[in-house]
Structures are given as C-alpha cells and as structure tokens.
PDB file of C-alpha atoms in Angstrom:
ATOM      1  CA  MET A   1     -26.476  14.029  42.098  1.00 43.00           C
ATOM      2  CA  GLN A   2     -23.926  15.841  44.481  1.00 54.00           C
ATOM      3  CA  LEU A   3     -22.643  17.770  41.596  1.00 49.00           C
ATOM      4  CA  ALA A   4     -25.982  18.929  40.726  1.00 50.00           C
ATOM      5  CA  GLU A   5     -26.456  20.415  44.135  1.00 53.00           C
ATOM      6  CA  ASN A   6     -23.043  21.813  44.362  1.00 54.00           C
ATOM      7  CA  ILE A   7     -23.946  23.652  41.185  1.00 60.00           C
ATOM      8  CA  ARG A   8     -26.860  25.398  42.685  1.00 74.00           C
ATOM      9  CA  ASP A   9     -25.577  26.023  46.207  1.00 82.00           C
ATOM     10  CA  PRO A  10     -25.071  29.617  46.646  1.00 84.00           C
ATOM     11  CA  ALA A  11     -22.721  29.681  49.170  1.00 85.00           C
ATOM     12  CA  ARG A  12     -20.389  27.278  47.149  1.00 88.00           C
ATOM     13  CA  ILE A  13     -20.887  29.295  44.017  1.00 90.00           C
ATOM     14  CA  ASN A  14     -19.776  32.464  46.082  1.00 92.00           C
ATOM     15  CA  ALA A  15     -16.757  30.694  47.768  1.00 92.00           C
ATOM     16  CA  VAL A  16     -15.619  29.514  44.236  1.00 93.00           C
ATOM     17  CA  ALA A  17     -16.070  32.951  42.623  1.00 95.00           C
ATOM     18  CA  LEU A  18     -14.384  34.596  45.601  1.00 96.00           C
ATOM     19  CA  LYS A  19     -11.636  32.522  45.406  1.00 96.00           C
ATOM     20  CA  ALA A  20     -10.793  33.041  41.781  1.00 97.00           C
ATOM     21  CA  TYR A  21     -11.301  36.793  41.796  1.00 98.00           C
ATOM     22  CA  ALA A  22      -8.772  37.035  44.666  1.00 97.00           C
ATOM     23  CA  ARG A  23      -6.227  35.230  42.500  1.00 97.00           C
ATOM     24  CA  VAL A  24      -7.137  37.390  39.612  1.00 98.00           C
ATOM     25  CA  VAL A  25      -6.683  40.614  41.556  1.00 98.00           C
ATOM     26  CA  ASP A  26      -3.755  39.336  43.338  1.00 97.00           C
ATOM     27  CA  ALA A  27      -1.989  38.537  39.913  1.00 97.00           C
ATOM     28  CA  TRP A  28      -2.900  41.900  38.702  1.00 97.00           C
ATOM     29  CA  GLY A  29      -1.429  43.455  41.607  1.00 97.00           C
ATOM     30  CA  LEU A  30      -4.601  45.596  42.540  1.00 98.00           C
ATOM     31  CA  ASN A  31      -4.861  47.163  45.753  1.00 98.00           C
ATOM     32  CA  THR A  32      -7.621  46.817  48.326  1.00 98.00           C
ATOM     33  CA  ARG A  33      -9.164  49.800  47.207  1.00 98.00           C
ATOM     34  CA  GLU A  34      -9.238  48.837  43.130  1.00 98.00           C
ATOM     35  CA  ALA A  35     -10.360  45.054  44.004  1.00 98.00           C
ATOM     36  CA  ALA A  36     -13.230  46.210  46.498  1.00 98.00           C
ATOM     37  CA  ALA A  37     -14.329  48.707  43.718  1.00 98.00           C
ATOM     38  CA  LEU A  38     -14.141  46.409  40.799  1.00 98.00           C
ATOM     39  CA  ALA A  39     -16.492  43.799  43.007  1.00 98.00           C
ATOM     40  CA  ASP A  40     -18.678  46.952  44.034  1.00 98.00           C
ATOM     41  CA  MET A  41     -18.066  46.120  47.529  1.00 97.00           C
ATOM     42  CA  SER A  42     -16.769  48.309  50.599  1.00 97.00           C
ATOM     43  CA  GLU A  43     -13.010  47.708  51.312  1.00 98.00           C
ATOM     44  CA  SER A  44     -14.223  46.142  54.869  1.00 96.00           C
ATOM     45  CA  THR A  45     -16.464  43.615  53.010  1.00 96.00           C
ATOM     46  CA  TRP A  46     -13.935  42.458  50.452  1.00 97.00           C
ATOM     47  CA  LYS A  47     -11.038  42.083  53.439  1.00 96.00           C
ATOM     48  CA  ARG A  48     -13.673  39.650  54.852  1.00 95.00           C
ATOM     49  CA  ALA A  49     -14.851  38.304  51.425  1.00 96.00           C
ATOM     50  CA  LYS A  50     -11.475  36.775  50.343  1.00 92.00           C
ATOM     51  CA  LYS A  51     -11.245  34.679  53.505  1.00 91.00           C
ATOM     52  CA  PRO A  52     -12.226  30.952  53.081  1.00 85.00           C
ATOM     53  CA  ASN A  53     -14.818  31.499  55.730  1.00 87.00           C
ATOM     54  CA  PHE A  54     -16.756  34.235  54.360  1.00 91.00           C
ATOM     55  CA  ALA A  55     -20.312  33.732  55.038  1.00 86.00           C
ATOM     56  CA  GLY A  56     -22.112  36.642  53.293  1.00 89.00           C
ATOM     57  CA  GLU A  57     -24.069  36.605  50.215  1.00 91.00           C
ATOM     58  CA  LEU A  58     -23.122  38.259  46.981  1.00 95.00           C
ATOM     59  CA  THR A  59     -25.388  39.962  44.862  1.00 95.00           C
ATOM     60  CA  LYS A  60     -26.231  38.818  41.246  1.00 95.00           C
ATOM     61  CA  ASP A  61     -24.503  42.356  40.192  1.00 97.00           C
ATOM     62  CA  GLN A  62     -21.475  41.174  42.041  1.00 97.00           C
ATOM     63  CA  LEU A  63     -21.477  37.770  40.583  1.00 96.00           C
ATOM     64  CA  LEU A  64     -21.728  38.983  37.309  1.00 97.00           C
ATOM     65  CA  ARG A  65     -18.621  41.490  37.938  1.00 98.00           C
ATOM     66  CA  LEU A  66     -16.548  38.635  39.335  1.00 98.00           C
ATOM     67  CA  SER A  67     -17.425  36.307  36.385  1.00 97.00           C
ATOM     68  CA  ALA A  68     -16.584  39.023  33.609  1.00 98.00           C
ATOM     69  CA  VAL A  69     -13.387  39.969  35.683  1.00 98.00           C
ATOM     70  CA  ILE A  70     -12.079  36.114  35.536  1.00 97.00           C
ATOM     71  CA  GLY A  71     -13.236  36.155  31.823  1.00 96.00           C
ATOM     72  CA  ILE A  72     -11.169  39.332  31.208  1.00 97.00           C
ATOM     73  CA  TYR A  73      -8.138  37.783  32.889  1.00 97.00           C
ATOM     74  CA  LYS A  74      -8.971  34.449  30.938  1.00 95.00           C
ATOM     75  CA  SER A  75      -8.912  36.502  27.510  1.00 94.00           C
ATOM     76  CA  LEU A  76      -5.770  38.325  28.693  1.00 96.00           C
ATOM     77  CA  ASP A  77      -3.692  35.185  29.252  1.00 94.00           C
ATOM     78  CA  LEU A  78      -4.866  33.719  26.093  1.00 91.00           C
ATOM     79  CA  TYR A  79      -4.069  36.733  24.093  1.00 91.00           C
ATOM     80  CA  PHE A  80      -0.892  38.303  25.432  1.00 92.00           C
ATOM     81  CA  ALA A  81       2.375  36.943  27.273  1.00 92.00           C
ATOM     82  CA  PRO A  82       2.370  36.721  30.967  1.00 88.00           C
ATOM     83  CA  PRO A  83       4.099  40.007  31.526  1.00 91.00           C
ATOM     84  CA  LEU A  84       1.699  42.149  29.533  1.00 95.00           C
ATOM     85  CA  ALA A  85      -1.109  39.643  30.284  1.00 96.00           C
ATOM     86  CA  ARG A  86      -0.584  40.587  33.970  1.00 96.00           C
ATOM     87  CA  GLY A  87       0.107  44.095  33.720  1.00 97.00           C
ATOM     88  CA  TRP A  88      -2.405  45.173  30.954  1.00 97.00           C
ATOM     89  CA  VAL A  89      -5.312  46.538  33.306  1.00 98.00           C
ATOM     90  CA  THR A  90      -2.976  48.663  35.115  1.00 98.00           C
ATOM     91  CA  ARG A  91      -1.392  50.298  32.275  1.00 97.00           C
ATOM     92  CA  PRO A  92      -2.692  53.321  30.431  1.00 98.00           C
ATOM     93  CA  ASN A  93      -4.270  52.190  27.177  1.00 96.00           C
ATOM     94  CA  ALA A  94      -5.121  54.281  24.230  1.00 96.00           C
ATOM     95  CA  GLY A  95      -7.714  52.134  22.965  1.00 91.00           C
ATOM     96  CA  PRO A  96     -11.274  53.413  22.405  1.00 90.00           C
ATOM     97  CA  LEU A  97     -12.671  52.263  25.438  1.00 94.00           C
ATOM     98  CA  PHE A  98     -10.006  53.853  27.575  1.00 96.00           C
ATOM     99  CA  GLY A  99      -8.961  57.266  26.391  1.00 95.00           C
ATOM    100  CA  GLY A 100      -5.574  57.121  27.915  1.00 97.00           C
ATOM    101  CA  SER A 101      -6.687  55.547  31.232  1.00 98.00           C
ATOM    102  CA  ARG A 102      -6.005  52.583  32.678  1.00 98.00           C
ATOM    103  CA  PRO A 103      -8.626  49.757  31.965  1.00 98.00           C
ATOM    104  CA  VAL A 104      -9.222  48.889  35.571  1.00 98.00           C
ATOM    105  CA  ASP A 105      -9.979  52.794  36.286  1.00 98.00           C
ATOM    106  CA  THR A 106     -12.644  52.775  33.399  1.00 98.00           C
ATOM    107  CA  ALA A 107     -14.172  49.488  34.664  1.00 98.00           C
ATOM    108  CA  ILE A 108     -14.167  50.995  38.184  1.00 98.00           C
ATOM    109  CA  ASP A 109     -15.754  54.038  37.241  1.00 98.00           C
ATOM    110  CA  GLY A 110     -18.026  52.653  34.380  1.00 98.00           C
ATOM    111  CA  GLY A 111     -19.332  49.839  36.658  1.00 97.00           C
ATOM    112  CA  LEU A 112     -20.679  46.549  35.213  1.00 98.00           C
ATOM    113  CA  PRO A 113     -21.620  47.993  31.561  1.00 98.00           C
ATOM    114  CA  GLN A 114     -17.878  49.016  31.221  1.00 98.00           C
ATOM    115  CA  ILE A 115     -16.543  45.828  32.799  1.00 98.00           C
ATOM    116  CA  LEU A 116     -18.868  43.656  30.132  1.00 98.00           C
ATOM    117  CA  ALA A 117     -17.618  46.210  27.399  1.00 97.00           C
ATOM    118  CA  VAL A 118     -13.989  45.394  28.219  1.00 97.00           C
ATOM    119  CA  ARG A 119     -14.443  41.754  28.245  1.00 95.00           C
ATOM    120  CA  THR A 120     -16.431  42.048  24.802  1.00 94.00           C
ATOM    121  CA  TYR A 121     -13.237  44.096  23.643  1.00 93.00           C
ATOM    122  CA  LEU A 122     -10.865  41.556  24.620  1.00 93.00           C
ATOM    123  CA  ASP A 123     -12.865  38.703  23.330  1.00 87.00           C
ATOM    124  CA  ALA A 124     -13.217  40.417  19.817  1.00 89.00           C
ATOM    125  CA  LEU A 125      -9.213  40.889  19.717  1.00 82.00           C
ATOM    126  CA  ARG A 126      -8.783  37.123  20.651  1.00 68.00           C
ATOM    127  CA  GLY A 127     -11.258  36.326  18.086  1.00 69.00           C
ATOM    128  CA  GLY A 128     -10.091  38.539  15.261  1.00 59.00           C
ATOM    129  CA  ALA A 129     -13.338  40.412  15.221  1.00 53.00           C
TER     130      ALA A 129
END
C-alpha cells in the first residue's frame, strides 16, 4: 500500500521529476536561463525547484514538459553514443523540426508542442519509423 500512496503523492512526484530533470539539464550543459525556460519557470523558481527541499507545486504542463525532456534524454542515450547524446540538443540541427537551430532553442520557443514533437521525432528515429 505504501508504494501506491507514493505514486499518488504530488509532492513526491514533483521531487522525483525535478531531480531527474536537473540531472538531464546538467548532463546537457544547459544554463539556468535555458533550463528554466524549457521547464516553463522563471529563473528564480528553477533555482529553488532544483533544491531537494522545494515545496512548490508544478503545473500539469510543467510536469509534462519535464517528463518529455526526460524521454528525449533517454531516446538520445539509446540512439547515440555518449558524446553526441549529451551534445545533440545544443548543436545546430538541419533536420525538418529545427531549420538549422539548436533543438533546445526550438523546444524553448515552441513550448510543449515542440518538446513533444522532438520526443516523437527521436522515438521515430530510434524505432526506425
């Protein structure tokens, strides 16, 4: 029963999502502005949110963003070798979704729909579709 309660505990979900997201943006080398914008937070909120004792709440949109970004990270890790997997989001990309821009910039500018499009794009590459 304890596990079921933890799964439904919003504070626990937020803590786990934020911890994983912080590791992803660190691995990608994103700065505070980029990490905050990608999560749809102010920089000051992101600075507080990445601390273990953060008591704020995340919106459903923010949780979905964090989940999708973590999914992007996992797809990159499965599809590319470590140097490219870590640098892919911050390198200019001529692919159809990016038009020569860095994937992270298009994700920030396009918001949740673009973040989900990037995740779908990578999942299709990985799956061979």
